[in-house]
Backbone as XML, in Angstrom:
<?xml version="1.0"?>
<chain id="A" units="angstrom">
  <residue number="1" name="MET">
    <atom name="N" x="0.698" y="-1.074" z="-0.079"/>
    <atom name="CA" x="-0.002" y="0.043" z="0.053"/>
    <atom name="C" x="0.956" y="1.399" z="-0.136"/>
  </residue>
  <residue number="2" name="LYS">
    <atom name="N" x="2.052" y="1.154" z="1.044"/>
    <atom name="CA" x="2.689" y="2.221" z="0.886"/>
    <atom name="C" x="3.492" y="2.617" z="-0.435"/>
  </residue>
  <residue number="3" name="LYS">
    <atom name="N" x="3.937" y="1.342" z="-1.089"/>
    <atom name="CA" x="4.603" y="1.650" z="-2.232"/>
    <atom name="C" x="3.835" y="2.314" z="-3.451"/>
  </residue>
  <residue number="4" name="ARG">
    <atom name="N" x="2.318" y="1.942" z="-3.452"/>
    <atom name="CA" x="1.645" y="2.559" z="-4.453"/>
    <atom name="C" x="1.290" y="4.064" z="-4.096"/>
  </residue>
  <residue number="5" name="ARG">
    <atom name="N" x="1.482" y="4.417" z="-3.216"/>
    <atom name="CA" x="1.094" y="5.950" z="-2.943"/>
    <atom name="C" x="2.530" y="6.610" z="-3.538"/>
  </residue>
  <residue number="6" name="VAL">
    <atom name="N" x="3.485" y="6.222" z="-3.146"/>
    <atom name="CA" x="4.946" y="6.563" z="-3.701"/>
    <atom name="C" x="4.950" y="6.781" z="-5.200"/>
  </residue>
  <residue number="7" name="TRP">
    <atom name="N" x="4.239" y="5.787" z="-5.830"/>
    <atom name="CA" x="4.295" y="5.577" z="-7.172"/>
    <atom name="C" x="3.081" y="6.770" z="-7.367"/>
  </residue>
  <residue number="8" name="LEU">
    <atom name="N" x="2.386" y="6.749" z="-6.875"/>
    <atom name="CA" x="0.915" y="7.820" z="-7.370"/>
    <atom name="C" x="1.862" y="9.335" z="-7.097"/>
  </residue>
  <residue number="9" name="THR">
    <atom name="N" x="2.370" y="9.670" z="-5.951"/>
    <atom name="CA" x="3.139" y="10.665" z="-6.050"/>
    <atom name="C" x="4.018" y="11.045" z="-6.896"/>
  </residue>
  <residue number="10" name="ILE">
    <atom name="N" x="5.204" y="10.194" z="-7.118"/>
    <atom name="CA" x="5.773" y="10.612" z="-8.315"/>
    <atom name="C" x="5.130" y="10.699" z="-9.523"/>
  </residue>
  <residue number="11" name="GLY">
    <atom name="N" x="4.428" y="9.958" z="-10.188"/>
    <atom name="CA" x="3.790" y="9.889" z="-11.286"/>
    <atom name="C" x="2.729" y="11.459" z="-11.207"/>
  </residue>
  <residue number="12" name="LEU">
    <atom name="N" x="2.139" y="11.917" z="-10.249"/>
    <atom name="CA" x="1.487" y="13.325" z="-10.230"/>
    <atom name="C" x="2.654" y="14.470" z="-10.208"/>
  </residue>
  <residue number="13" name="LEU">
    <atom name="N" x="3.517" y="14.263" z="-9.681"/>
    <atom name="CA" x="4.866" y="15.137" z="-9.634"/>
    <atom name="C" x="5.416" y="15.243" z="-11.047"/>
  </residue>
  <residue number="14" name="LEU">
    <atom name="N" x="5.415" y="14.111" z="-11.556"/>
    <atom name="CA" x="5.694" y="14.393" z="-13.207"/>
    <atom name="C" x="5.025" y="14.940" z="-13.950"/>
  </residue>
  <residue number="15" name="ILE">
    <atom name="N" x="3.567" y="14.517" z="-13.778"/>
    <atom name="CA" x="2.403" y="15.390" z="-14.563"/>
    <atom name="C" x="2.687" y="16.859" z="-14.139"/>
  </residue>
  <residue number="16" name="ILE">
    <atom name="N" x="2.689" y="17.381" z="-13.225"/>
    <atom name="CA" x="2.434" y="18.904" z="-12.577"/>
    <atom name="C" x="3.828" y="19.222" z="-13.380"/>
  </residue>
  <residue number="17" name="GLY">
    <atom name="N" x="5.057" y="18.476" z="-13.297"/>
    <atom name="CA" x="6.245" y="19.388" z="-13.747"/>
    <atom name="C" x="6.316" y="19.420" z="-15.346"/>
  </residue>
  <residue number="18" name="ALA">
    <atom name="N" x="5.719" y="18.366" z="-16.090"/>
    <atom name="CA" x="5.607" y="18.295" z="-17.554"/>
    <atom name="C" x="4.649" y="19.441" z="-18.010"/>
  </residue>
  <residue number="19" name="TYR">
    <atom name="N" x="3.635" y="19.705" z="-17.177"/>
    <atom name="CA" x="2.477" y="20.875" z="-17.094"/>
    <atom name="C" x="3.469" y="21.959" z="-17.172"/>
  </residue>
  <residue number="20" name="ALA">
    <atom name="N" x="3.920" y="22.179" z="-16.165"/>
    <atom name="CA" x="4.833" y="23.657" z="-15.904"/>
    <atom name="C" x="5.894" y="23.618" z="-17.069"/>
  </residue>
  <residue number="21" name="LEU">
    <atom name="N" x="6.352" y="22.757" z="-17.478"/>
    <atom name="CA" x="7.523" y="22.843" z="-18.530"/>
    <atom name="C" x="6.537" y="23.486" z="-19.994"/>
  </residue>
  <residue number="22" name="PHE">
    <atom name="N" x="5.658" y="22.876" z="-20.372"/>
    <atom name="CA" x="4.782" y="23.245" z="-21.084"/>
    <atom name="C" x="4.248" y="24.723" z="-21.110"/>
  </residue>
  <residue number="23" name="GLN">
    <atom name="N" x="3.742" y="25.116" z="-20.014"/>
    <atom name="CA" x="3.554" y="26.339" z="-19.926"/>
    <atom name="C" x="4.502" y="27.474" z="-19.686"/>
  </residue>
  <residue number="24" name="ILE">
    <atom name="N" x="5.629" y="27.134" z="-19.455"/>
    <atom name="CA" x="7.158" y="28.096" z="-19.585"/>
    <atom name="C" x="7.221" y="28.220" z="-21.164"/>
  </residue>
  <residue number="25" name="ASP">
    <atom name="N" x="7.300" y="26.971" z="-21.452"/>
    <atom name="CA" x="7.731" y="26.941" z="-23.336"/>
    <atom name="C" x="6.836" y="27.809" z="-24.075"/>
  </residue>
  <residue number="26" name="GLU">
    <atom name="N" x="5.369" y="27.645" z="-24.150"/>
    <atom name="CA" x="4.381" y="28.436" z="-24.533"/>
    <atom name="C" x="4.543" y="29.832" z="-24.480"/>
  </residue>
  <residue number="27" name="ALA">
    <atom name="N" x="4.949" y="30.081" z="-23.327"/>
    <atom name="CA" x="4.764" y="31.708" z="-22.992"/>
    <atom name="C" x="6.240" y="32.229" z="-23.361"/>
  </residue>
  <residue number="28" name="ASN">
    <atom name="N" x="7.299" y="31.397" z="-23.653"/>
    <atom name="CA" x="8.401" y="31.846" z="-24.426"/>
    <atom name="C" x="8.011" y="31.946" z="-25.740"/>
  </residue>
  <residue number="29" name="LYS">
    <atom name="N" x="7.399" y="31.112" z="-26.274"/>
    <atom name="CA" x="7.086" y="31.285" z="-27.802"/>
    <atom name="C" x="6.557" y="32.245" z="-28.123"/>
  </residue>
  <residue number="30" name="ARG">
    <atom name="N" x="5.210" y="32.531" z="-27.333"/>
    <atom name="CA" x="4.295" y="33.507" z="-27.450"/>
    <atom name="C" x="5.004" y="34.731" z="-27.347"/>
  </residue>
  <residue number="31" name="ARG">
    <atom name="N" x="5.824" y="35.097" z="-26.475"/>
    <atom name="CA" x="6.585" y="36.511" z="-26.604"/>
    <atom name="C" x="7.398" y="36.613" z="-27.975"/>
  </residue>
  <residue number="32" name="PHE">
    <atom name="N" x="8.030" y="35.289" z="-27.881"/>
    <atom name="CA" x="8.675" y="35.496" z="-29.374"/>
    <atom name="C" x="7.696" y="35.998" z="-30.520"/>
  </residue>
  <residue number="33" name="LEU">
    <atom name="N" x="6.898" y="35.124" z="-30.760"/>
    <atom name="CA" x="6.006" y="35.845" z="-31.987"/>
    <atom name="C" x="5.612" y="37.296" z="-31.675"/>
  </residue>
  <residue number="34" name="GLN">
    <atom name="N" x="5.205" y="37.661" z="-30.391"/>
    <atom name="CA" x="4.764" y="39.031" z="-30.135"/>
    <atom name="C" x="5.722" y="39.890" z="-30.633"/>
  </residue>
  <residue number="35" name="ASN">
    <atom name="N" x="7.230" y="39.557" z="-30.499"/>
    <atom name="CA" x="8.374" y="40.241" z="-31.108"/>
    <atom name="C" x="8.485" y="40.363" z="-32.272"/>
  </residue>
  <residue number="36" name="TYR">
    <atom name="N" x="8.367" y="39.022" z="-32.871"/>
    <atom name="CA" x="8.302" y="38.903" z="-34.218"/>
    <atom name="C" x="7.282" y="40.074" z="-35.121"/>
  </residue>
  <residue number="37" name="LEU">
    <atom name="N" x="6.159" y="39.976" z="-34.637"/>
    <atom name="CA" x="4.797" y="40.734" z="-35.225"/>
    <atom name="C" x="5.274" y="42.107" z="-34.934"/>
  </residue>
  <residue number="38" name="GLN">
    <atom name="N" x="5.706" y="42.568" z="-34.133"/>
    <atom name="CA" x="5.921" y="43.804" z="-33.598"/>
    <atom name="C" x="7.018" y="44.550" z="-34.630"/>
  </residue>
  <residue number="39" name="GLU">
    <atom name="N" x="8.181" y="43.720" z="-34.450"/>
    <atom name="CA" x="9.392" y="44.062" z="-35.392"/>
    <atom name="C" x="9.271" y="43.934" z="-36.838"/>
  </residue>
  <residue number="40" name="HIS">
    <atom name="N" x="8.587" y="42.803" z="-37.460"/>
    <atom name="CA" x="8.431" y="42.422" z="-38.704"/>
    <atom name="C" x="7.183" y="43.045" z="-39.325"/>
  </residue>
  <residue number="41" name="HIS">
    <atom name="N" x="6.210" y="43.331" z="-38.734"/>
    <atom name="CA" x="4.618" y="43.453" z="-39.477"/>
    <atom name="C" x="4.130" y="44.835" z="-38.451"/>
  </residue>
  <residue number="42" name="ALA">
    <atom name="N" x="5.024" y="45.696" z="-37.733"/>
    <atom name="CA" x="4.280" y="46.719" z="-37.061"/>
    <atom name="C" x="3.023" y="46.221" z="-36.097"/>
  </residue>
  <residue number="43" name="LEU">
    <atom name="N" x="2.914" y="44.995" z="-35.599"/>
    <atom name="CA" x="1.429" y="44.765" z="-35.166"/>
    <atom name="C" x="1.525" y="44.973" z="-33.533"/>
  </residue>
  <residue number="44" name="SER">
    <atom name="N" x="1.012" y="45.916" z="-33.041"/>
    <atom name="CA" x="1.054" y="45.525" z="-31.375"/>
    <atom name="C" x="0.549" y="44.472" z="-30.764"/>
  </residue>
  <residue number="45" name="ASP">
    <atom name="N" x="0.740" y="44.521" z="-29.661"/>
    <atom name="CA" x="-0.066" y="43.257" z="-28.694"/>
    <atom name="C" x="-1.813" y="43.765" z="-28.932"/>
  </residue>
  <residue number="46" name="SER">
    <atom name="N" x="-2.221" y="44.846" z="-28.927"/>
    <atom name="CA" x="-3.343" y="45.303" z="-28.602"/>
    <atom name="C" x="-4.284" y="44.970" z="-30.051"/>
  </residue>
  <residue number="47" name="SER">
    <atom name="N" x="-3.564" y="44.900" z="-31.296"/>
    <atom name="CA" x="-4.085" y="45.167" z="-32.630"/>
    <atom name="C" x="-4.381" y="43.697" z="-32.908"/>
  </residue>
  <residue number="48" name="TYR">
    <atom name="N" x="-4.222" y="42.530" z="-32.114"/>
    <atom name="CA" x="-4.754" y="41.001" z="-32.326"/>
    <atom name="C" x="-5.163" y="40.346" z="-30.875"/>
  </residue>
  <residue number="49" name="SER">
    <atom name="N" x="-5.126" y="39.245" z="-31.168"/>
    <atom name="CA" x="-5.629" y="38.042" z="-30.010"/>
    <atom name="C" x="-5.194" y="36.830" z="-30.651"/>
  </residue>
  <residue number="50" name="SER">
    <atom name="N" x="-4.610" y="35.921" z="-29.540"/>
    <atom name="CA" x="-3.892" y="34.779" z="-30.464"/>
    <atom name="C" x="-4.408" y="33.661" z="-29.323"/>
  </residue>
  <residue number="51" name="HIS">
    <atom name="N" x="-4.134" y="32.440" z="-29.929"/>
    <atom name="CA" x="-4.535" y="30.976" z="-29.153"/>
    <atom name="C" x="-3.504" y="30.274" z="-29.358"/>
  </residue>
  <residue number="52" name="ALA">
    <atom name="N" x="-3.117" y="29.269" z="-28.503"/>
    <atom name="CA" x="-1.929" y="28.433" z="-29.199"/>
    <atom name="C" x="-2.812" y="27.001" z="-29.299"/>
  </residue>
  <residue number="53" name="SER">
    <atom name="N" x="-1.897" y="26.005" z="-30.094"/>
    <atom name="CA" x="-2.275" y="24.611" z="-29.953"/>
    <atom name="C" x="-1.005" y="24.104" z="-30.400"/>
  </residue>
  <residue number="54" name="ILE">
    <atom name="N" x="-1.086" y="22.690" z="-29.944"/>
    <atom name="CA" x="0.192" y="21.730" z="-30.029"/>
    <atom name="C" x="-0.428" y="20.856" z="-31.545"/>
  </residue>
  <residue number="55" name="THR">
    <atom name="N" x="0.429" y="20.717" z="-32.479"/>
    <atom name="CA" x="0.496" y="19.722" z="-33.339"/>
    <atom name="C" x="1.484" y="18.803" z="-33.621"/>
  </residue>
  <residue number="56" name="GLN">
    <atom name="N" x="1.595" y="18.198" z="-34.480"/>
    <atom name="CA" x="2.207" y="17.150" z="-34.899"/>
    <atom name="C" x="3.882" y="18.048" z="-35.510"/>
  </residue>
  <residue number="57" name="PHE">
    <atom name="N" x="3.489" y="19.388" z="-35.786"/>
    <atom name="CA" x="4.915" y="20.018" z="-36.154"/>
    <atom name="C" x="5.035" y="20.817" z="-35.354"/>
  </residue>
  <residue number="58" name="GLY">
    <atom name="N" x="4.747" y="21.034" z="-33.951"/>
    <atom name="CA" x="4.991" y="21.746" z="-32.869"/>
    <atom name="C" x="4.180" y="22.624" z="-32.542"/>
  </residue>
  <residue number="59" name="THR">
    <atom name="N" x="4.335" y="23.800" z="-31.990"/>
    <atom name="CA" x="3.291" y="24.786" z="-31.544"/>
    <atom name="C" x="2.930" y="25.641" z="-32.440"/>
  </residue>
  <residue number="60" name="MET">
    <atom name="N" x="1.591" y="25.783" z="-32.829"/>
    <atom name="CA" x="0.545" y="26.740" z="-33.529"/>
    <atom name="C" x="0.209" y="27.581" z="-33.148"/>
  </residue>
  <residue number="61" name="PHE">
    <atom name="N" x="0.334" y="28.861" z="-33.329"/>
    <atom name="CA" x="-0.583" y="30.310" z="-33.015"/>
    <atom name="C" x="-1.357" y="30.749" z="-34.014"/>
  </residue>
  <residue number="62" name="HIS">
    <atom name="N" x="-2.405" y="30.531" z="-33.644"/>
    <atom name="CA" x="-4.059" y="31.537" z="-34.014"/>
    <atom name="C" x="-4.077" y="32.444" z="-34.171"/>
  </residue>
  <residue number="63" name="VAL">
    <atom name="N" x="-3.718" y="33.636" z="-34.955"/>
    <atom name="CA" x="-3.810" y="34.901" z="-34.520"/>
    <atom name="C" x="-4.769" y="35.640" z="-35.598"/>
  </residue>
  <residue number="64" name="THR">
    <atom name="N" x="-5.794" y="36.380" z="-34.659"/>
    <atom name="CA" x="-6.778" y="37.111" z="-35.414"/>
    <atom name="C" x="-6.689" y="38.261" z="-35.249"/>
  </residue>
  <residue number="65" name="LEU">
    <atom name="N" x="-6.636" y="39.340" z="-36.354"/>
    <atom name="CA" x="-6.360" y="40.889" z="-36.344"/>
    <atom name="C" x="-7.653" y="41.453" z="-35.761"/>
  </residue>
  <residue number="66" name="VAL">
    <atom name="N" x="-7.758" y="42.694" z="-34.880"/>
    <atom name="CA" x="-8.967" y="43.291" z="-34.504"/>
    <atom name="C" x="-9.549" y="43.572" z="-36.004"/>
  </residue>
  <residue number="67" name="ASP">
    <atom name="N" x="-9.352" y="44.113" z="-36.992"/>
    <atom name="CA" x="-9.410" y="44.799" z="-38.210"/>
    <atom name="C" x="-9.747" y="43.776" z="-38.987"/>
  </residue>
  <residue number="68" name="GLU">
    <atom name="N" x="-9.525" y="42.447" z="-38.656"/>
    <atom name="CA" x="-10.163" y="41.251" z="-39.694"/>
    <atom name="C" x="-10.388" y="40.277" z="-38.888"/>
  </residue>
  <residue number="69" name="PRO">
    <atom name="N" x="-11.881" y="40.254" z="-38.047"/>
    <atom name="CA" x="-12.059" y="39.354" z="-37.138"/>
    <atom name="C" x="-12.452" y="37.942" z="-37.614"/>
  </residue>
  <residue number="70" name="ASP">
    <atom name="N" x="-12.943" y="37.819" z="-39.162"/>
    <atom name="CA" x="-13.046" y="36.522" z="-39.660"/>
    <atom name="C" x="-12.169" y="35.794" z="-40.262"/>
  </residue>
  <residue number="71" name="ILE">
    <atom name="N" x="-10.866" y="36.432" z="-39.937"/>
    <atom name="CA" x="-9.646" y="35.784" z="-40.766"/>
    <atom name="C" x="-8.719" y="35.410" z="-39.271"/>
  </residue>
  <residue number="72" name="MET">
    <atom name="N" x="-8.316" y="33.968" z="-39.603"/>
    <atom name="CA" x="-7.109" y="33.408" z="-38.619"/>
    <atom name="C" x="-5.852" y="32.991" z="-39.256"/>
  </residue>
  <residue number="73" name="TYR">
    <atom name="N" x="-4.823" y="33.792" z="-38.857"/>
    <atom name="CA" x="-3.397" y="33.721" z="-39.472"/>
    <atom name="C" x="-2.993" y="32.658" z="-38.562"/>
  </residue>
  <residue number="74" name="ASP">
    <atom name="N" x="-2.207" y="31.688" z="-39.149"/>
    <atom name="CA" x="-1.526" y="30.768" z="-38.600"/>
    <atom name="C" x="0.025" y="30.473" z="-38.548"/>
  </residue>
  <residue number="75" name="PHE">
    <atom name="N" x="0.705" y="30.790" z="-37.233"/>
    <atom name="CA" x="2.142" y="30.695" z="-37.314"/>
    <atom name="C" x="2.656" y="29.698" z="-36.237"/>
  </residue>
  <residue number="76" name="PHE">
    <atom name="N" x="3.859" y="29.172" z="-36.955"/>
    <atom name="CA" x="4.516" y="27.880" z="-36.467"/>
    <atom name="C" x="5.835" y="28.685" z="-35.839"/>
  </residue>
  <residue number="77" name="ILE">
    <atom name="N" x="6.011" y="28.118" z="-34.388"/>
    <atom name="CA" x="7.271" y="28.598" z="-33.836"/>
    <atom name="C" x="7.922" y="27.368" z="-33.669"/>
  </residue>
  <residue number="78" name="LYS">
    <atom name="N" x="9.165" y="27.347" z="-34.773"/>
    <atom name="CA" x="10.047" y="26.688" z="-34.575"/>
    <atom name="C" x="11.488" y="26.702" z="-34.266"/>
  </residue>
  <residue number="79" name="ARG">
    <atom name="N" x="11.680" y="25.654" z="-33.208"/>
    <atom name="CA" x="13.209" y="25.867" z="-33.050"/>
    <atom name="C" x="14.166" y="24.883" z="-33.861"/>
  </residue>
  <residue number="80" name="ARG">
    <atom name="N" x="15.178" y="25.656" z="-34.436"/>
    <atom name="CA" x="16.121" y="24.707" z="-35.128"/>
    <atom name="C" x="17.724" y="25.627" z="-34.918"/>
  </residue>
  <residue number="81" name="ASP">
    <atom name="N" x="18.736" y="24.320" z="-34.559"/>
    <atom name="CA" x="19.915" y="24.952" z="-34.255"/>
    <atom name="C" x="19.945" y="25.719" z="-32.783"/>
  </residue>
  <residue number="82" name="GLY">
    <atom name="N" x="18.762" y="25.126" z="-31.679"/>
    <atom name="CA" x="18.880" y="26.169" z="-30.912"/>
    <atom name="C" x="18.009" y="27.765" z="-30.879"/>
  </residue>
  <residue number="83" name="VAL">
    <atom name="N" x="17.994" y="28.134" z="-32.193"/>
    <atom name="CA" x="17.235" y="29.090" z="-32.502"/>
    <atom name="C" x="15.902" y="29.114" z="-32.772"/>
  </residue>
  <residue number="84" name="MET">
    <atom name="N" x="15.213" y="30.113" z="-32.334"/>
    <atom name="CA" x="13.870" y="29.762" z="-32.734"/>
    <atom name="C" x="12.962" y="30.696" z="-34.092"/>
  </residue>
  <residue number="85" name="HIS">
    <atom name="N" x="12.291" y="30.458" z="-34.638"/>
    <atom name="CA" x="11.787" y="30.902" z="-35.963"/>
    <atom name="C" x="10.270" y="31.070" z="-35.955"/>
  </residue>
  <residue number="86" name="VAL">
    <atom name="N" x="9.655" y="31.803" z="-36.745"/>
    <atom name="CA" x="8.715" y="31.935" z="-36.989"/>
    <atom name="C" x="8.082" y="31.402" z="-38.516"/>
  </residue>
  <residue number="87" name="VAL">
    <atom name="N" x="7.053" y="30.742" z="-38.541"/>
    <atom name="CA" x="6.986" y="30.364" z="-39.858"/>
    <atom name="C" x="5.167" y="30.512" z="-40.438"/>
  </residue>
  <residue number="88" name="TYR">
    <atom name="N" x="5.370" y="31.178" z="-41.314"/>
    <atom name="CA" x="3.772" y="31.647" z="-41.064"/>
    <atom name="C" x="3.009" y="30.243" z="-42.080"/>
  </residue>
  <residue number="89" name="SER">
    <atom name="N" x="1.904" y="29.905" z="-41.669"/>
    <atom name="CA" x="1.072" y="28.623" z="-42.384"/>
    <atom name="C" x="-0.132" y="29.092" z="-42.866"/>
  </residue>
  <residue number="90" name="PHE">
    <atom name="N" x="0.047" y="29.201" z="-44.457"/>
    <atom name="CA" x="-1.390" y="29.840" z="-44.689"/>
    <atom name="C" x="-2.373" y="28.729" z="-44.768"/>
  </residue>
  <residue number="91" name="ASN">
    <atom name="N" x="-3.622" y="29.229" z="-44.519"/>
    <atom name="CA" x="-4.703" y="28.363" z="-44.078"/>
    <atom name="C" x="-5.662" y="28.596" z="-45.123"/>
  </residue>
  <residue number="92" name="LEU">
    <atom name="N" x="-5.529" y="27.099" z="-46.032"/>
    <atom name="CA" x="-6.741" y="27.154" z="-47.216"/>
    <atom name="C" x="-8.006" y="27.328" z="-47.110"/>
  </residue>
  <residue number="93" name="GLU">
    <atom name="N" x="-8.715" y="27.208" z="-45.821"/>
    <atom name="CA" x="-9.942" y="27.105" z="-45.661"/>
    <atom name="C" x="-10.634" y="28.288" z="-45.547"/>
  </residue>
  <residue number="94" name="GLN">
    <atom name="N" x="-9.586" y="29.286" z="-44.680"/>
    <atom name="CA" x="-9.886" y="30.290" z="-44.601"/>
    <atom name="C" x="-10.095" y="31.417" z="-45.218"/>
  </residue>
  <residue number="95" name="GLY">
    <atom name="N" x="-9.726" y="31.170" z="-46.818"/>
    <atom name="CA" x="-9.698" y="32.257" z="-47.399"/>
    <atom name="C" x="-8.268" y="33.326" z="-47.475"/>
  </residue>
  <residue number="96" name="HIS">
    <atom name="N" x="-8.305" y="34.465" z="-48.210"/>
    <atom name="CA" x="-7.268" y="35.346" z="-48.059"/>
    <atom name="C" x="-7.660" y="36.548" z="-47.217"/>
  </residue>
  <residue number="97" name="GLY">
    <atom name="N" x="-6.650" y="37.023" z="-46.524"/>
    <atom name="CA" x="-6.835" y="38.180" z="-45.576"/>
    <atom name="C" x="-5.871" y="39.245" z="-46.049"/>
  </residue>
  <residue number="98" name="LEU">
    <atom name="N" x="-6.187" y="40.159" z="-45.572"/>
    <atom name="CA" x="-5.293" y="41.642" z="-46.234"/>
    <atom name="C" x="-3.910" y="41.293" z="-45.714"/>
  </residue>
  <residue number="99" name="ARG">
    <atom name="N" x="-3.337" y="40.940" z="-45.077"/>
    <atom name="CA" x="-2.026" y="40.624" z="-44.617"/>
    <atom name="C" x="-1.366" y="39.492" z="-45.166"/>
  </residue>
  <residue number="100" name="ASP">
    <atom name="N" x="-1.996" y="38.764" z="-45.583"/>
    <atom name="CA" x="-1.500" y="37.269" z="-46.325"/>
    <atom name="C" x="-0.443" y="37.424" z="-47.635"/>
  </residue>
  <residue number="101" name="ARG">
    <atom name="N" x="-0.445" y="38.202" z="-48.292"/>
    <atom name="CA" x="0.725" y="38.245" z="-49.006"/>
    <atom name="C" x="1.850" y="39.253" z="-48.474"/>
  </residue>
  <residue number="102" name="GLU">
    <atom name="N" x="1.803" y="40.095" z="-47.392"/>
    <atom name="CA" x="2.521" y="40.458" z="-46.213"/>
    <atom name="C" x="3.389" y="39.363" z="-45.609"/>
  </residue>
  <residue number="103" name="PHE">
    <atom name="N" x="2.613" y="38.421" z="-45.016"/>
    <atom name="CA" x="3.118" y="37.104" z="-44.229"/>
    <atom name="C" x="4.046" y="36.456" z="-45.156"/>
  </residue>
  <residue number="104" name="LYS">
    <atom name="N" x="3.695" y="36.046" z="-46.018"/>
    <atom name="CA" x="4.032" y="35.403" z="-47.080"/>
    <atom name="C" x="5.402" y="35.708" z="-47.309"/>
  </residue>
  <residue number="105" name="THR">
    <atom name="N" x="5.523" y="36.749" z="-47.960"/>
    <atom name="CA" x="6.754" y="37.439" z="-48.567"/>
    <atom name="C" x="7.900" y="37.581" z="-47.164"/>
  </residue>
  <residue number="106" name="VAL">
    <atom name="N" x="7.288" y="38.104" z="-46.084"/>
    <atom name="CA" x="8.558" y="37.612" z="-44.958"/>
    <atom name="C" x="8.847" y="36.288" z="-44.967"/>
  </residue>
  <residue number="107" name="ASN">
    <atom name="N" x="7.958" y="35.280" z="-44.778"/>
    <atom name="CA" x="7.771" y="33.973" z="-44.323"/>
    <atom name="C" x="9.009" y="33.482" z="-45.415"/>
  </residue>
  <residue number="108" name="TYR">
    <atom name="N" x="8.530" y="33.567" z="-46.642"/>
    <atom name="CA" x="9.611" y="33.083" z="-47.586"/>
    <atom name="C" x="11.061" y="33.474" z="-47.279"/>
  </residue>
  <residue number="109" name="ALA">
    <atom name="N" x="11.353" y="34.463" z="-47.121"/>
    <atom name="CA" x="12.725" y="35.386" z="-46.799"/>
    <atom name="C" x="13.434" y="34.438" z="-45.667"/>
  </residue>
  <residue number="110" name="ILE">
    <atom name="N" x="12.599" y="34.573" z="-44.633"/>
    <atom name="CA" x="12.883" y="33.764" z="-43.529"/>
    <atom name="C" x="13.575" y="32.449" z="-44.066"/>
  </residue>
  <residue number="111" name="LEU">
    <atom name="N" x="12.473" y="31.398" z="-44.415"/>
    <atom name="CA" x="12.727" y="30.219" z="-44.722"/>
    <atom name="C" x="13.696" y="29.857" z="-45.926"/>
  </residue>
  <residue number="112" name="ASP">
    <atom name="N" x="14.032" y="31.055" z="-46.773"/>
    <atom name="CA" x="15.070" y="30.896" z="-47.652"/>
    <atom name="C" x="16.597" y="30.861" z="-46.801"/>
  </residue>
  <residue number="113" name="THR">
    <atom name="N" x="16.539" y="31.658" z="-45.666"/>
    <atom name="CA" x="17.692" y="31.578" z="-44.941"/>
    <atom name="C" x="17.623" y="30.340" z="-44.036"/>
  </residue>
  <residue number="114" name="LEU">
    <atom name="N" x="16.692" y="29.977" z="-43.395"/>
    <atom name="CA" x="16.609" y="28.403" z="-42.692"/>
    <atom name="C" x="17.169" y="27.366" z="-43.475"/>
  </residue>
  <residue number="115" name="PHE">
    <atom name="N" x="17.543" y="27.212" z="-44.588"/>
    <atom name="CA" x="17.403" y="25.989" z="-45.436"/>
    <atom name="C" x="18.627" y="26.086" z="-46.004"/>
  </residue>
  <residue number="116" name="LYS">
    <atom name="N" x="19.443" y="27.139" z="-45.741"/>
    <atom name="CA" x="20.924" y="27.262" z="-46.707"/>
    <atom name="C" x="22.039" y="26.794" z="-45.811"/>
  </residue>
</chain>
């Protein structure tokens, strides 16, 4: 009975630790995306809302601009060789947004440098 409690406690601590690490990683990636959107696209934090989801390719942030409430822009945050990068992912189901071309243009320039 005592061994079972120990294993349950260890399991619970591992789950709590994994959740905490996930939250810290997501917060770091969210800050990185905020800086990217500010520097490359002049978008302040108040001009959009975002939420994150985990996919098979990594963390994806769904960004909705205040002036385009019906369009969601998707950005992956990727780590390569210890460096974080933002990759814009066009959502075909959503249609074209006003900033689509701008996001794609910056995206292609970033992808070009990633794979050299």
